[in-house]
JSON list of C-alpha atoms and ligand atoms in Angstrom, two decimals:
[
{"chain": "A", "resi": 200, "resn": "MET", "atom": "CA", "xyz": [14.77, 0.67, -40.14]},
{"chain": "A", "resi": 201, "resn": "ALA", "atom": "CA", "xyz": [12.39, -0.89, -36.97]},
{"chain": "A", "resi": 202, "resn": "LYS", "atom": "CA", "xyz": [12.62, -4.93, -34.95]},
{"chain": "A", "resi": 203, "resn": "ILE", "atom": "CA", "xyz": [9.10, -6.34, -36.04]},
{"chain": "A", "resi": 204, "resn": "LEU", "atom": "CA", "xyz": [7.49, -8.64, -33.85]},
{"chain": "A", "resi": 205, "resn": "LEU", "atom": "CA", "xyz": [5.38, -11.14, -36.37]},
{"chain": "A", "resi": 206, "resn": "VAL", "atom": "CA", "xyz": [2.85, -13.86, -34.21]},
{"chain": "A", "resi": 207, "resn": "GLU", "atom": "CA", "xyz": [1.91, -15.34, -37.62]},
{"chain": "A", "resi": 208, "resn": "ASP", "atom": "CA", "xyz": [0.94, -19.53, -36.54]},
{"chain": "A", "resi": 209, "resn": "GLU", "atom": "CA", "xyz": [0.72, -20.34, -40.34]},
{"chain": "A", "resi": 210, "resn": "HIS", "atom": "CA", "xyz": [4.23, -21.02, -40.74]},
{"chain": "A", "resi": 211, "resn": "ASN", "atom": "CA", "xyz": [3.97, -19.93, -44.31]},
{"chain": "A", "resi": 212, "resn": "LEU", "atom": "CA", "xyz": [2.75, -17.47, -45.10]},
{"chain": "A", "resi": 213, "resn": "SER", "atom": "CA", "xyz": [4.96, -16.35, -42.04]},
{"chain": "A", "resi": 214, "resn": "ASN", "atom": "CA", "xyz": [7.81, -17.32, -43.87]},
{"chain": "A", "resi": 215, "resn": "VAL", "atom": "CA", "xyz": [6.75, -15.01, -47.14]},
{"chain": "A", "resi": 216, "resn": "ILE", "atom": "CA", "xyz": [5.85, -12.11, -44.98]},
{"chain": "A", "resi": 217, "resn": "ARG", "atom": "CA", "xyz": [8.84, -12.50, -42.83]},
{"chain": "A", "resi": 218, "resn": "THR", "atom": "CA", "xyz": [10.88, -12.30, -46.45]},
{"chain": "A", "resi": 219, "resn": "HIS", "atom": "CA", "xyz": [9.24, -9.86, -47.59]},
{"chain": "A", "resi": 220, "resn": "LEU", "atom": "CA", "xyz": [9.91, -6.86, -44.31]},
{"chain": "A", "resi": 221, "resn": "GLU", "atom": "CA", "xyz": [13.48, -8.29, -44.25]},
{"chain": "A", "resi": 222, "resn": "GLU", "atom": "CA", "xyz": [14.14, -7.15, -47.81]},
{"chain": "A", "resi": 223, "resn": "GLN", "atom": "CA", "xyz": [13.46, -3.69, -46.18]},
{"chain": "A", "resi": 224, "resn": "GLY", "atom": "CA", "xyz": [15.63, -4.02, -43.77]},
{"chain": "A", "resi": 225, "resn": "HIS", "atom": "CA", "xyz": [13.39, -4.68, -40.57]},
{"chain": "A", "resi": 226, "resn": "THR", "atom": "CA", "xyz": [15.04, -7.97, -38.04]},
{"chain": "A", "resi": 227, "resn": "VAL", "atom": "CA", "xyz": [12.31, -10.20, -37.46]},
{"chain": "A", "resi": 228, "resn": "LYS", "atom": "CA", "xyz": [11.57, -12.41, -35.20]},
{"chain": "A", "resi": 229, "resn": "GLN", "atom": "CA", "xyz": [9.23, -15.10, -35.74]},
{"chain": "A", "resi": 230, "resn": "VAL", "atom": "CA", "xyz": [6.68, -15.92, -33.24]},
{"chain": "A", "resi": 231, "resn": "PHE", "atom": "CA", "xyz": [4.01, -18.61, -33.70]},
{"chain": "A", "resi": 232, "resn": "ASP", "atom": "CA", "xyz": [1.46, -18.87, -30.26]},
{"chain": "A", "resi": 233, "resn": "GLY", "atom": "CA", "xyz": [0.04, -15.55, -28.36]},
{"chain": "A", "resi": 234, "resn": "LEU", "atom": "CA", "xyz": [2.44, -16.52, -25.04]},
{"chain": "A", "resi": 235, "resn": "ALA", "atom": "CA", "xyz": [5.83, -16.90, -26.92]},
{"chain": "A", "resi": 236, "resn": "ALA", "atom": "CA", "xyz": [4.36, -13.23, -28.44]},
{"chain": "A", "resi": 237, "resn": "LEU", "atom": "CA", "xyz": [3.86, -11.72, -24.63]},
{"chain": "A", "resi": 238, "resn": "ASP", "atom": "CA", "xyz": [7.30, -13.11, -23.84]},
{"chain": "A", "resi": 239, "resn": "ALA", "atom": "CA", "xyz": [8.85, -11.71, -27.03]},
{"chain": "A", "resi": 240, "resn": "VAL", "atom": "CA", "xyz": [7.43, -8.11, -26.64]},
{"chain": "A", "resi": 241, "resn": "ALA", "atom": "CA", "xyz": [8.78, -7.99, -23.09]},
{"chain": "A", "resi": 242, "resn": "SER", "atom": "CA", "xyz": [12.20, -9.79, -24.25]},
{"chain": "A", "resi": 243, "resn": "ILE", "atom": "CA", "xyz": [12.92, -8.36, -27.72]},
{"chain": "A", "resi": 244, "resn": "THR", "atom": "CA", "xyz": [10.58, -4.64, -26.52]},
{"chain": "A", "resi": 245, "resn": "PRO", "atom": "CA", "xyz": [9.41, -4.35, -30.40]},
{"chain": "A", "resi": 246, "resn": "ASP", "atom": "CA", "xyz": [9.23, -1.17, -32.85]},
{"chain": "A", "resi": 247, "resn": "LEU", "atom": "CA", "xyz": [5.82, -3.50, -34.52]},
{"chain": "A", "resi": 248, "resn": "ILE", "atom": "CA", "xyz": [4.02, -5.35, -33.61]},
{"chain": "A", "resi": 249, "resn": "ILE", "atom": "CA", "xyz": [1.68, -7.45, -37.23]},
{"chain": "A", "resi": 250, "resn": "LEU", "atom": "CA", "xyz": [-0.33, -9.76, -34.31]},
{"chain": "A", "resi": 251, "resn": "ASP", "atom": "CA", "xyz": [-2.90, -12.92, -35.93]},
{"chain": "A", "resi": 252, "resn": "ILE", "atom": "CA", "xyz": [-5.79, -12.87, -34.30]},
{"chain": "A", "resi": 253, "resn": "MET", "atom": "CA", "xyz": [-6.61, -16.98, -34.28]},
{"chain": "A", "resi": 254, "resn": "LEU", "atom": "CA", "xyz": [-3.73, -18.16, -32.74]},
{"chain": "A", "resi": 255, "resn": "PRO", "atom": "CA", "xyz": [-2.68, -20.84, -30.43]},
{"chain": "A", "resi": 256, "resn": "GLY", "atom": "CA", "xyz": [-3.92, -21.01, -27.09]},
{"chain": "A", "resi": 257, "resn": "ILE", "atom": "CA", "xyz": [-4.00, -16.68, -26.44]},
{"chain": "A", "resi": 258, "resn": "ASP", "atom": "CA", "xyz": [-5.71, -14.82, -29.11]},
{"chain": "A", "resi": 259, "resn": "GLY", "atom": "CA", "xyz": [-4.67, -12.43, -31.26]},
{"chain": "A", "resi": 260, "resn": "LEU", "atom": "CA", "xyz": [-6.73, -9.77, -29.45]},
{"chain": "A", "resi": 261, "resn": "GLU", "atom": "CA", "xyz": [-5.84, -10.73, -25.99]},
{"chain": "A", "resi": 262, "resn": "VAL", "atom": "CA", "xyz": [-2.40, -10.51, -26.84]},
{"chain": "A", "resi": 263, "resn": "CYS", "atom": "CA", "xyz": [-3.22, -7.57, -28.06]},
{"chain": "A", "resi": 264, "resn": "ARG", "atom": "CA", "xyz": [-5.26, -5.87, -25.30]},
{"chain": "A", "resi": 265, "resn": "ARG", "atom": "CA", "xyz": [-1.54, -7.07, -22.61]},
{"chain": "A", "resi": 266, "resn": "VAL", "atom": "CA", "xyz": [0.45, -5.62, -24.87]},
{"chain": "A", "resi": 267, "resn": "ARG", "atom": "CA", "xyz": [-1.58, -2.31, -24.18]},
{"chain": "A", "resi": 268, "resn": "GLU", "atom": "CA", "xyz": [-1.28, -1.83, -20.70]},
{"chain": "A", "resi": 269, "resn": "THR", "atom": "CA", "xyz": [2.44, -1.29, -20.94]},
{"chain": "A", "resi": 270, "resn": "SER", "atom": "CA", "xyz": [2.85, 0.37, -24.80]},
{"chain": "A", "resi": 271, "resn": "ILE", "atom": "CA", "xyz": [2.24, 1.66, -26.73]},
{"chain": "A", "resi": 272, "resn": "VAL", "atom": "CA", "xyz": [3.85, 0.19, -29.96]},
{"chain": "A", "resi": 273, "resn": "PRO", "atom": "CA", "xyz": [2.24, -0.13, -32.82]},
{"chain": "A", "resi": 274, "resn": "ILE", "atom": "CA", "xyz": [-0.25, -2.49, -33.67]},
{"chain": "A", "resi": 275, "resn": "LEU", "atom": "CA", "xyz": [-1.56, -4.47, -37.08]},
{"chain": "A", "resi": 276, "resn": "MET", "atom": "CA", "xyz": [-3.79, -7.15, -37.07]},
{"chain": "A", "resi": 277, "resn": "LEU", "atom": "CA", "xyz": [-4.09, -10.31, -39.82]},
{"chain": "A", "resi": 278, "resn": "THR", "atom": "CA", "xyz": [-7.53, -10.51, -39.70]},
{"chain": "A", "resi": 279, "resn": "ALA", "atom": "CA", "xyz": [-8.91, -13.51, -41.72]},
{"chain": "A", "resi": 280, "resn": "ARG", "atom": "CA", "xyz": [-12.21, -13.76, -41.54]},
{"chain": "A", "resi": 281, "resn": "VAL", "atom": "CA", "xyz": [-14.51, -9.70, -41.84]},
{"chain": "A", "resi": 282, "resn": "GLU", "atom": "CA", "xyz": [-16.20, -10.40, -38.31]},
{"chain": "A", "resi": 283, "resn": "GLU", "atom": "CA", "xyz": [-13.39, -9.99, -36.54]},
{"chain": "A", "resi": 284, "resn": "ILE", "atom": "CA", "xyz": [-13.41, -6.50, -38.40]},
{"chain": "A", "resi": 285, "resn": "ASP", "atom": "CA", "xyz": [-15.59, -4.98, -35.32]},
{"chain": "A", "resi": 286, "resn": "ARG", "atom": "CA", "xyz": [-14.06, -6.85, -32.66]},
{"chain": "A", "resi": 287, "resn": "VAL", "atom": "CA", "xyz": [-9.96, -5.61, -34.54]},
{"chain": "A", "resi": 288, "resn": "LEU", "atom": "CA", "xyz": [-11.76, -1.96, -34.45]},
{"chain": "A", "resi": 289, "resn": "GLY", "atom": "CA", "xyz": [-13.29, -2.09, -31.06]},
{"chain": "A", "resi": 290, "resn": "LEU", "atom": "CA", "xyz": [-12.11, 0.51, -28.57]},
{"chain": "A", "resi": 291, "resn": "GLU", "atom": "CA", "xyz": [-11.29, -3.09, -26.51]},
{"chain": "A", "resi": 292, "resn": "SER", "atom": "CA", "xyz": [-8.83, -4.96, -28.43]},
{"chain": "A", "resi": 293, "resn": "GLY", "atom": "CA", "xyz": [-5.88, -0.95, -28.72]},
{"chain": "A", "resi": 294, "resn": "ALA", "atom": "CA", "xyz": [-4.69, -1.90, -32.39]},
{"chain": "A", "resi": 295, "resn": "ASP", "atom": "CA", "xyz": [-3.46, 0.59, -34.06]},
{"chain": "A", "resi": 296, "resn": "ASP", "atom": "CA", "xyz": [-4.14, -1.19, -38.05]},
{"chain": "A", "resi": 297, "resn": "TYR", "atom": "CA", "xyz": [-5.53, -3.90, -39.69]},
{"chain": "A", "resi": 298, "resn": "VAL", "atom": "CA", "xyz": [-5.43, -6.09, -43.52]},
{"chain": "A", "resi": 299, "resn": "THR", "atom": "CA", "xyz": [-7.90, -8.08, -43.98]},
{"chain": "A", "resi": 300, "resn": "LYS", "atom": "CA", "xyz": [-6.64, -11.96, -44.95]},
{"chain": "A", "resi": 301, "resn": "PRO", "atom": "CA", "xyz": [-6.28, -12.48, -47.89]},
{"chain": "A", "resi": 302, "resn": "PHE", "atom": "CA", "xyz": [-3.35, -9.09, -48.38]},
{"chain": "A", "resi": 303, "resn": "SER", "atom": "CA", "xyz": [-0.92, -8.21, -51.06]},
{"chain": "A", "resi": 304, "resn": "MET", "atom": "CA", "xyz": [2.65, -8.19, -49.44]},
{"chain": "A", "resi": 305, "resn": "TYR", "atom": "CA", "xyz": [2.80, -4.36, -51.76]},
{"chain": "A", "resi": 306, "resn": "GLU", "atom": "CA", "xyz": [-0.92, -3.84, -49.34]},
{"chain": "A", "resi": 307, "resn": "LEU", "atom": "CA", "xyz": [0.80, -5.11, -46.40]},
{"chain": "A", "resi": 308, "resn": "LYS", "atom": "CA", "xyz": [4.51, -2.80, -46.24]},
{"chain": "A", "resi": 309, "resn": "ALA", "atom": "CA", "xyz": [2.00, -0.07, -47.20]},
{"chain": "A", "resi": 310, "resn": "ARG", "atom": "CA", "xyz": [0.46, 0.09, -43.88]},
{"chain": "A", "resi": 311, "resn": "VAL", "atom": "CA", "xyz": [3.50, -0.99, -42.26]},
{"chain": "A", "resi": 312, "resn": "ARG", "atom": "CA", "xyz": [5.46, 1.86, -43.36]},
{"chain": "A", "resi": 313, "resn": "ALA", "atom": "CA", "xyz": [2.74, 3.45, -42.34]},
{"chain": "A", "resi": 314, "resn": "LEU", "atom": "CA", "xyz": [2.30, 3.06, -38.91]},
{"chain": "A", "resi": 315, "resn": "LEU", "atom": "CA", "xyz": [6.58, 3.53, -38.43]},
{"chain": "A", "resi": 316, "resn": "ARG", "atom": "CA", "xyz": [6.02, 6.78, -40.14]},
{"chain": "A", "resi": 317, "resn": "ARG", "atom": "CA", "xyz": [3.64, 7.75, -37.43]},
{"chain": "A", "resi": 318, "resn": "MET", "atom": "CA", "xyz": [6.04, 5.92, -34.06]},
{"chain": "A", "resi": 319, "resn": "GLU", "atom": "CA", "xyz": [8.62, 7.95, -36.14]},
{"chain": "A", "resi": 320, "resn": "MET", "atom": "CA", "xyz": [6.29, 11.52, -35.64]},
{"chain": "A", "resi": 321, "resn": "MET", "atom": "CA", "xyz": [5.19, 10.85, -31.46]},
{"chain": "A", "resi": 322, "resn": "GLN", "atom": "CA", "xyz": [9.12, 10.32, -30.95]},
{"chain": "A", "resi": 323, "resn": "PRO", "atom": "CA", "xyz": [10.08, 13.16, -29.68]},
{"chain": "A", "resi": 324, "resn": "ALA", "atom": "CA", "xyz": [7.32, 14.49, -27.69]},
{"chain": "A", "resi": 325, "resn": "THR", "atom": "CA", "xyz": [7.67, 10.46, -26.44]},
{"chain": "A", "resi": 326, "resn": "ALA", "atom": "CA", "xyz": [10.58, 11.32, -25.27]},
{"chain": "A", "resi": 327, "resn": "ALA", "atom": "CA", "xyz": [9.60, 15.18, -23.66]},
{"chain": "A", "resi": 328, "resn": "LEU", "atom": "CA", "xyz": [7.47, 13.47, -21.24]},
{"chain": "A", "resi": 329, "resn": "ALA", "atom": "CA", "xyz": [9.90, 10.72, -20.69]},
{"chain": "A", "resi": 330, "resn": "GLU", "atom": "CA", "xyz": [12.78, 13.43, -18.74]},
{"chain": "A", "resi": 331, "resn": "PRO", "atom": "CA", "xyz": [10.58, 15.96, -17.39]},
{"chain": "A", "resi": 332, "resn": "ALA", "atom": "CA", "xyz": [11.95, 19.88, -17.23]},
{"chain": "A", "resi": 333, "resn": "VAL", "atom": "CA", "xyz": [10.43, 22.55, -16.06]},
{"chain": "A", "resi": 334, "resn": "PHE", "atom": "CA", "xyz": [9.84, 24.52, -18.50]},
{"chain": "A", "resi": 335, "resn": "THR", "atom": "CA", "xyz": [8.92, 28.70, -19.17]},
{"chain": "A", "resi": 336, "resn": "GLU", "atom": "CA", "xyz": [6.39, 30.27, -21.73]},
{"chain": "A", "resi": 337, "resn": "ALA", "atom": "CA", "xyz": [5.65, 33.87, -21.47]},
{"chain": "A", "resi": 338, "resn": "GLY", "atom": "CA", "xyz": [4.46, 33.57, -18.12]},
{"chain": "A", "resi": 339, "resn": "VAL", "atom": "CA", "xyz": [3.14, 30.09, -18.05]},
{"chain": "A", "resi": 340, "resn": "THR", "atom": "CA", "xyz": [5.83, 27.80, -15.69]},
{"chain": "A", "resi": 341, "resn": "LEU", "atom": "CA", "xyz": [4.80, 23.92, -16.15]},
{"chain": "A", "resi": 342, "resn": "ASP", "atom": "CA", "xyz": [6.51, 21.20, -13.52]},
{"chain": "A", "resi": 343, "resn": "PRO", "atom": "CA", "xyz": [6.89, 17.56, -15.00]},
{"chain": "A", "resi": 344, "resn": "ALA", "atom": "CA", "xyz": [7.59, 15.77, -11.91]},
{"chain": "A", "resi": 345, "resn": "SER", "atom": "CA", "xyz": [5.58, 17.13, -10.27]},
{"chain": "A", "resi": 346, "resn": "TYR", "atom": "CA", "xyz": [3.01, 17.77, -12.87]},
{"chain": "A", "resi": 347, "resn": "GLU", "atom": "CA", "xyz": [2.29, 21.97, -11.66]},
{"chain": "A", "resi": 348, "resn": "ALA", "atom": "CA", "xyz": [1.04, 24.31, -13.42]},
{"chain": "A", "resi": 349, "resn": "THR", "atom": "CA", "xyz": [1.72, 28.36, -12.67]},
{"chain": "A", "resi": 350, "resn": "LEU", "atom": "CA", "xyz": [0.66, 31.66, -15.08]},
{"chain": "A", "resi": 351, "resn": "ASP", "atom": "CA", "xyz": [2.45, 34.09, -13.25]},
{"chain": "A", "resi": 352, "resn": "GLY", "atom": "CA", "xyz": [3.14, 32.52, -9.89]},
{"chain": "A", "resi": 353, "resn": "GLN", "atom": "CA", "xyz": [-0.52, 31.40, -9.46]},
{"chain": "A", "resi": 354, "resn": "LEU", "atom": "CA", "xyz": [-1.49, 27.67, -9.60]},
{"chain": "A", "resi": 355, "resn": "LEU", "atom": "CA", "xyz": [-3.44, 27.14, -12.13]},
{"chain": "A", "resi": 356, "resn": "ASP", "atom": "CA", "xyz": [-6.65, 23.63, -11.10]},
{"chain": "A", "resi": 357, "resn": "LEU", "atom": "CA", "xyz": [-5.37, 21.53, -14.38]},
{"chain": "A", "resi": 358, "resn": "THR", "atom": "CA", "xyz": [-6.35, 18.22, -14.91]},
{"chain": "A", "resi": 359, "resn": "PRO", "atom": "CA", "xyz": [-2.97, 15.42, -15.66]},
{"chain": "A", "resi": 360, "resn": "LYS", "atom": "CA", "xyz": [-4.63, 15.75, -18.93]},
{"chain": "A", "resi": 361, "resn": "GLU", "atom": "CA", "xyz": [-4.75, 19.12, -19.49]},
{"chain": "A", "resi": 362, "resn": "PHE", "atom": "CA", "xyz": [-1.48, 19.25, -17.97]},
{"chain": "A", "resi": 363, "resn": "ALA", "atom": "CA", "xyz": [-0.34, 16.77, -20.82]},
{"chain": "A", "resi": 364, "resn": "LEU", "atom": "CA", "xyz": [-1.62, 19.00, -23.89]},
{"chain": "A", "resi": 365, "resn": "LEU", "atom": "CA", "xyz": [-0.82, 22.41, -22.44]},
{"chain": "A", "resi": 366, "resn": "TYR", "atom": "CA", "xyz": [2.81, 21.04, -21.62]},
{"chain": "A", "resi": 367, "resn": "LEU", "atom": "CA", "xyz": [2.97, 19.08, -25.24]},
{"chain": "A", "resi": 368, "resn": "LEU", "atom": "CA", "xyz": [1.54, 22.13, -27.19]},
{"chain": "A", "resi": 369, "resn": "LEU", "atom": "CA", "xyz": [3.83, 24.85, -25.94]},
{"chain": "A", "resi": 370, "resn": "ARG", "atom": "CA", "xyz": [7.06, 22.97, -25.92]},
{"chain": "A", "resi": 371, "resn": "TYR", "atom": "CA", "xyz": [7.04, 22.40, -30.07]},
{"chain": "A", "resi": 372, "resn": "PRO", "atom": "CA", "xyz": [6.38, 25.57, -30.45]},
{"chain": "A", "resi": 373, "resn": "GLY", "atom": "CA", "xyz": [4.45, 26.15, -33.79]},
{"chain": "A", "resi": 374, "resn": "ARG", "atom": "CA", "xyz": [4.04, 22.41, -34.53]},
{"chain": "A", "resi": 375, "resn": "VAL", "atom": "CA", "xyz": [0.69, 21.15, -35.95]},
{"chain": "A", "resi": 376, "resn": "PHE", "atom": "CA", "xyz": [-0.71, 18.09, -33.57]},
{"chain": "A", "resi": 377, "resn": "SER", "atom": "CA", "xyz": [-3.77, 16.28, -35.11]},
{"chain": "A", "resi": 378, "resn": "ARG", "atom": "CA", "xyz": [-6.46, 15.22, -33.09]},
{"chain": "A", "resi": 379, "resn": "ALA", "atom": "CA", "xyz": [-5.70, 12.21, -33.59]},
{"chain": "A", "resi": 380, "resn": "TYR", "atom": "CA", "xyz": [-2.81, 12.14, -32.73]},
{"chain": "A", "resi": 381, "resn": "LEU", "atom": "CA", "xyz": [-3.34, 14.13, -29.36]},
{"chain": "A", "resi": 382, "resn": "LEU", "atom": "CA", "xyz": [-6.26, 11.28, -28.97]},
{"chain": "A", "resi": 383, "resn": "ASP", "atom": "CA", "xyz": [-2.69, 9.26, -29.00]},
{"chain": "A", "resi": 384, "resn": "GLU", "atom": "CA", "xyz": [-0.97, 11.15, -27.50]},
{"chain": "A", "resi": 385, "resn": "ILE", "atom": "CA", "xyz": [-2.44, 12.18, -24.63]},
{"chain": "A", "resi": 386, "resn": "TRP", "atom": "CA", "xyz": [-5.85, 10.44, -23.86]},
{"chain": "A", "resi": 387, "resn": "ASP", "atom": "CA", "xyz": [-4.40, 7.05, -24.67]},
{"chain": "A", "resi": 388, "resn": "TYR", "atom": "CA", "xyz": [-6.51, 5.36, -26.54]},
{"chain": "A", "resi": 389, "resn": "ALA", "atom": "CA", "xyz": [-9.27, 6.18, -23.18]},
{"chain": "A", "resi": 390, "resn": "PRO", "atom": "CA", "xyz": [-12.72, 5.33, -24.71]},
{"chain": "A", "resi": 391, "resn": "GLU", "atom": "CA", "xyz": [-13.69, 8.73, -23.72]},
{"chain": "A", "resi": 392, "resn": "SER", "atom": "CA", "xyz": [-12.11, 9.71, -26.48]},
{"chain": "A", "resi": 393, "resn": "TYR", "atom": "CA", "xyz": [-14.18, 8.47, -29.08]},
{"chain": "A", "resi": 394, "resn": "ASP", "atom": "CA", "xyz": [-17.09, 8.72, -27.77]},
{"chain": "A", "resi": 395, "resn": "ARG", "atom": "CA", "xyz": [-18.40, 11.94, -29.65]},
{"chain": "A", "resi": 396, "resn": "THR", "atom": "CA", "xyz": [-16.89, 10.45, -32.85]},
{"chain": "A", "resi": 397, "resn": "VAL", "atom": "CA", "xyz": [-18.73, 7.31, -32.40]},
{"chain": "A", "resi": 398, "resn": "ASP", "atom": "CA", "xyz": [-21.86, 9.46, -31.46]},
{"chain": "A", "resi": 399, "resn": "THR", "atom": "CA", "xyz": [-20.72, 11.71, -35.25]},
{"chain": "A", "resi": 400, "resn": "HIS", "atom": "CA", "xyz": [-20.90, 8.79, -37.19]},
{"chain": "A", "resi": 401, "resn": "VAL", "atom": "CA", "xyz": [-24.39, 7.59, -36.02]},
{"chain": "A", "resi": 402, "resn": "TYR", "atom": "CA", "xyz": [-25.73, 11.63, -35.49]},
{"chain": "A", "resi": 403, "resn": "ARG", "atom": "CA", "xyz": [-25.07, 10.95, -39.77]},
{"chain": "A", "resi": 404, "resn": "LEU", "atom": "CA", "xyz": [-26.36, 7.66, -39.90]},
{"chain": "A", "resi": 405, "resn": "ARG", "atom": "CA", "xyz": [-29.36, 8.34, -38.54]},
{"chain": "A", "resi": 406, "resn": "GLN", "atom": "CA", "xyz": [-29.16, 11.14, -40.86]},
{"chain": "A", "resi": 407, "resn": "LYS", "atom": "CA", "xyz": [-29.25, 9.61, -43.62]},
{"chain": "A", "resi": 408, "resn": "LEU", "atom": "CA", "xyz": [-31.64, 6.61, -43.00]},
{"chain": "A", "resi": 409, "resn": "GLY", "atom": "CA", "xyz": [-34.24, 9.75, -42.30]},
{"chain": "A", "resi": 410, "resn": "VAL", "atom": "CA", "xyz": [-35.97, 10.50, -39.46]},
{"chain": "A", "resi": 411, "resn": "GLU", "atom": "CA", "xyz": [-39.31, 8.55, -39.86]},
{"chain": "A", "resi": 412, "resn": "CYS", "atom": "CA", "xyz": [-37.02, 5.19, -40.52]},
{"chain": "A", "resi": 413, "resn": "GLU", "atom": "CA", "xyz": [-38.10, 2.73, -38.48]},
{"chain": "A", "resi": 414, "resn": "VAL", "atom": "CA", "xyz": [-34.37, 1.38, -38.57]},
{"chain": "A", "resi": 415, "resn": "ALA", "atom": "CA", "xyz": [-32.88, 4.55, -37.39]},
{"chain": "A", "resi": 416, "resn": "GLN", "atom": "CA", "xyz": [-35.78, 4.47, -34.06]},
{"chain": "A", "resi": 417, "resn": "ARG", "atom": "CA", "xyz": [-34.18, 1.54, -32.91]},
{"chain": "A", "resi": 418, "resn": "ILE", "atom": "CA", "xyz": [-30.99, 2.53, -33.04]},
{"chain": "A", "resi": 419, "resn": "VAL", "atom": "CA", "xyz": [-30.82, 4.18, -29.36]},
{"chain": "A", "resi": 420, "resn": "ALA", "atom": "CA", "xyz": [-28.26, 5.39, -26.71]},
{"chain": "A", "resi": 421, "resn": "VAL", "atom": "CA", "xyz": [-27.41, 3.37, -23.95]},
{"chain": "A", "resi": 422, "resn": "ARG", "atom": "CA", "xyz": [-26.19, 5.76, -21.78]},
{"chain": "A", "resi": 423, "resn": "GLY", "atom": "CA", "xyz": [-22.53, 5.49, -20.34]},
{"chain": "A", "resi": 424, "resn": "VAL", "atom": "CA", "xyz": [-21.96, 2.59, -22.67]},
{"chain": "A", "resi": 425, "resn": "GLY", "atom": "CA", "xyz": [-22.78, 3.01, -26.41]},
{"chain": "A", "resi": 426, "resn": "TYR", "atom": "CA", "xyz": [-25.47, 1.96, -28.70]},
{"chain": "A", "resi": 427, "resn": "LYS", "atom": "CA", "xyz": [-27.61, -0.57, -29.50]},
{"chain": "A", "resi": 428, "resn": "PHE", "atom": "CA", "xyz": [-30.03, -1.69, -32.34]},
{"chain": "A", "resi": 429, "resn": "GLU", "atom": "CA", "xyz": [-33.74, -1.97, -30.05]},
{"chain": "A", "resi": 430, "resn": "ARG", "atom": "CA", "xyz": [-35.11, -5.23, -31.31]},
{"chain": "A", "resi": 431, "resn": "GLY", "atom": "CA", "xyz": [-38.40, -5.25, -33.74]},
{"chain": "B", "resi": 160, "resn": "CA", "atom": "CA1", "xyz": [-4.23, -17.92, -37.23]}
]
């Protein structure tokens, strides 16, 4: 059962959520503004954060960004407006999931369960990286303390990401790691990891609009940044 930090300034809603989560055996710490949320993250190290966007003081997206600087704790955002969803899903926020108000407690609990399960699956790998030990497999030796990899005694020229990927895969033979998991674990939400995902979606969207379509033609790539829809 998990230690959940609940950041929601509507007291009634916060209390209802708390009751439902406690019924499931979780411990819930309630705070009602952004600064208190940042304090609580540091002091209680929650297993999961439920975070409303519209908060007094620092808003939820800013809280999310700051938490992400030091932690991979799962974050479930609560959004009141459809317009906020783009920002939540935006690369800069680092949120893991969201629910749109009004939501059912059933839906909220399902999201919480899914995020906690995902975090549980990540534990062994995280623990392995946290406990560096020289490791040898089929002639490849990996030293996580120095990030040095050798093959038959010859130093391999790996980037830190390549090293981490190799270490993770070799450490758990037979285990299947999804791309999403590897993105989280190795690339740690780095925006460049998502470039191709975005590109694929833009490509498909253009295909569906048709190459002759003006809208499709006006969706243009901005080098080094992303995409924009050009003014007509
Ligand atoms: Ca609010």
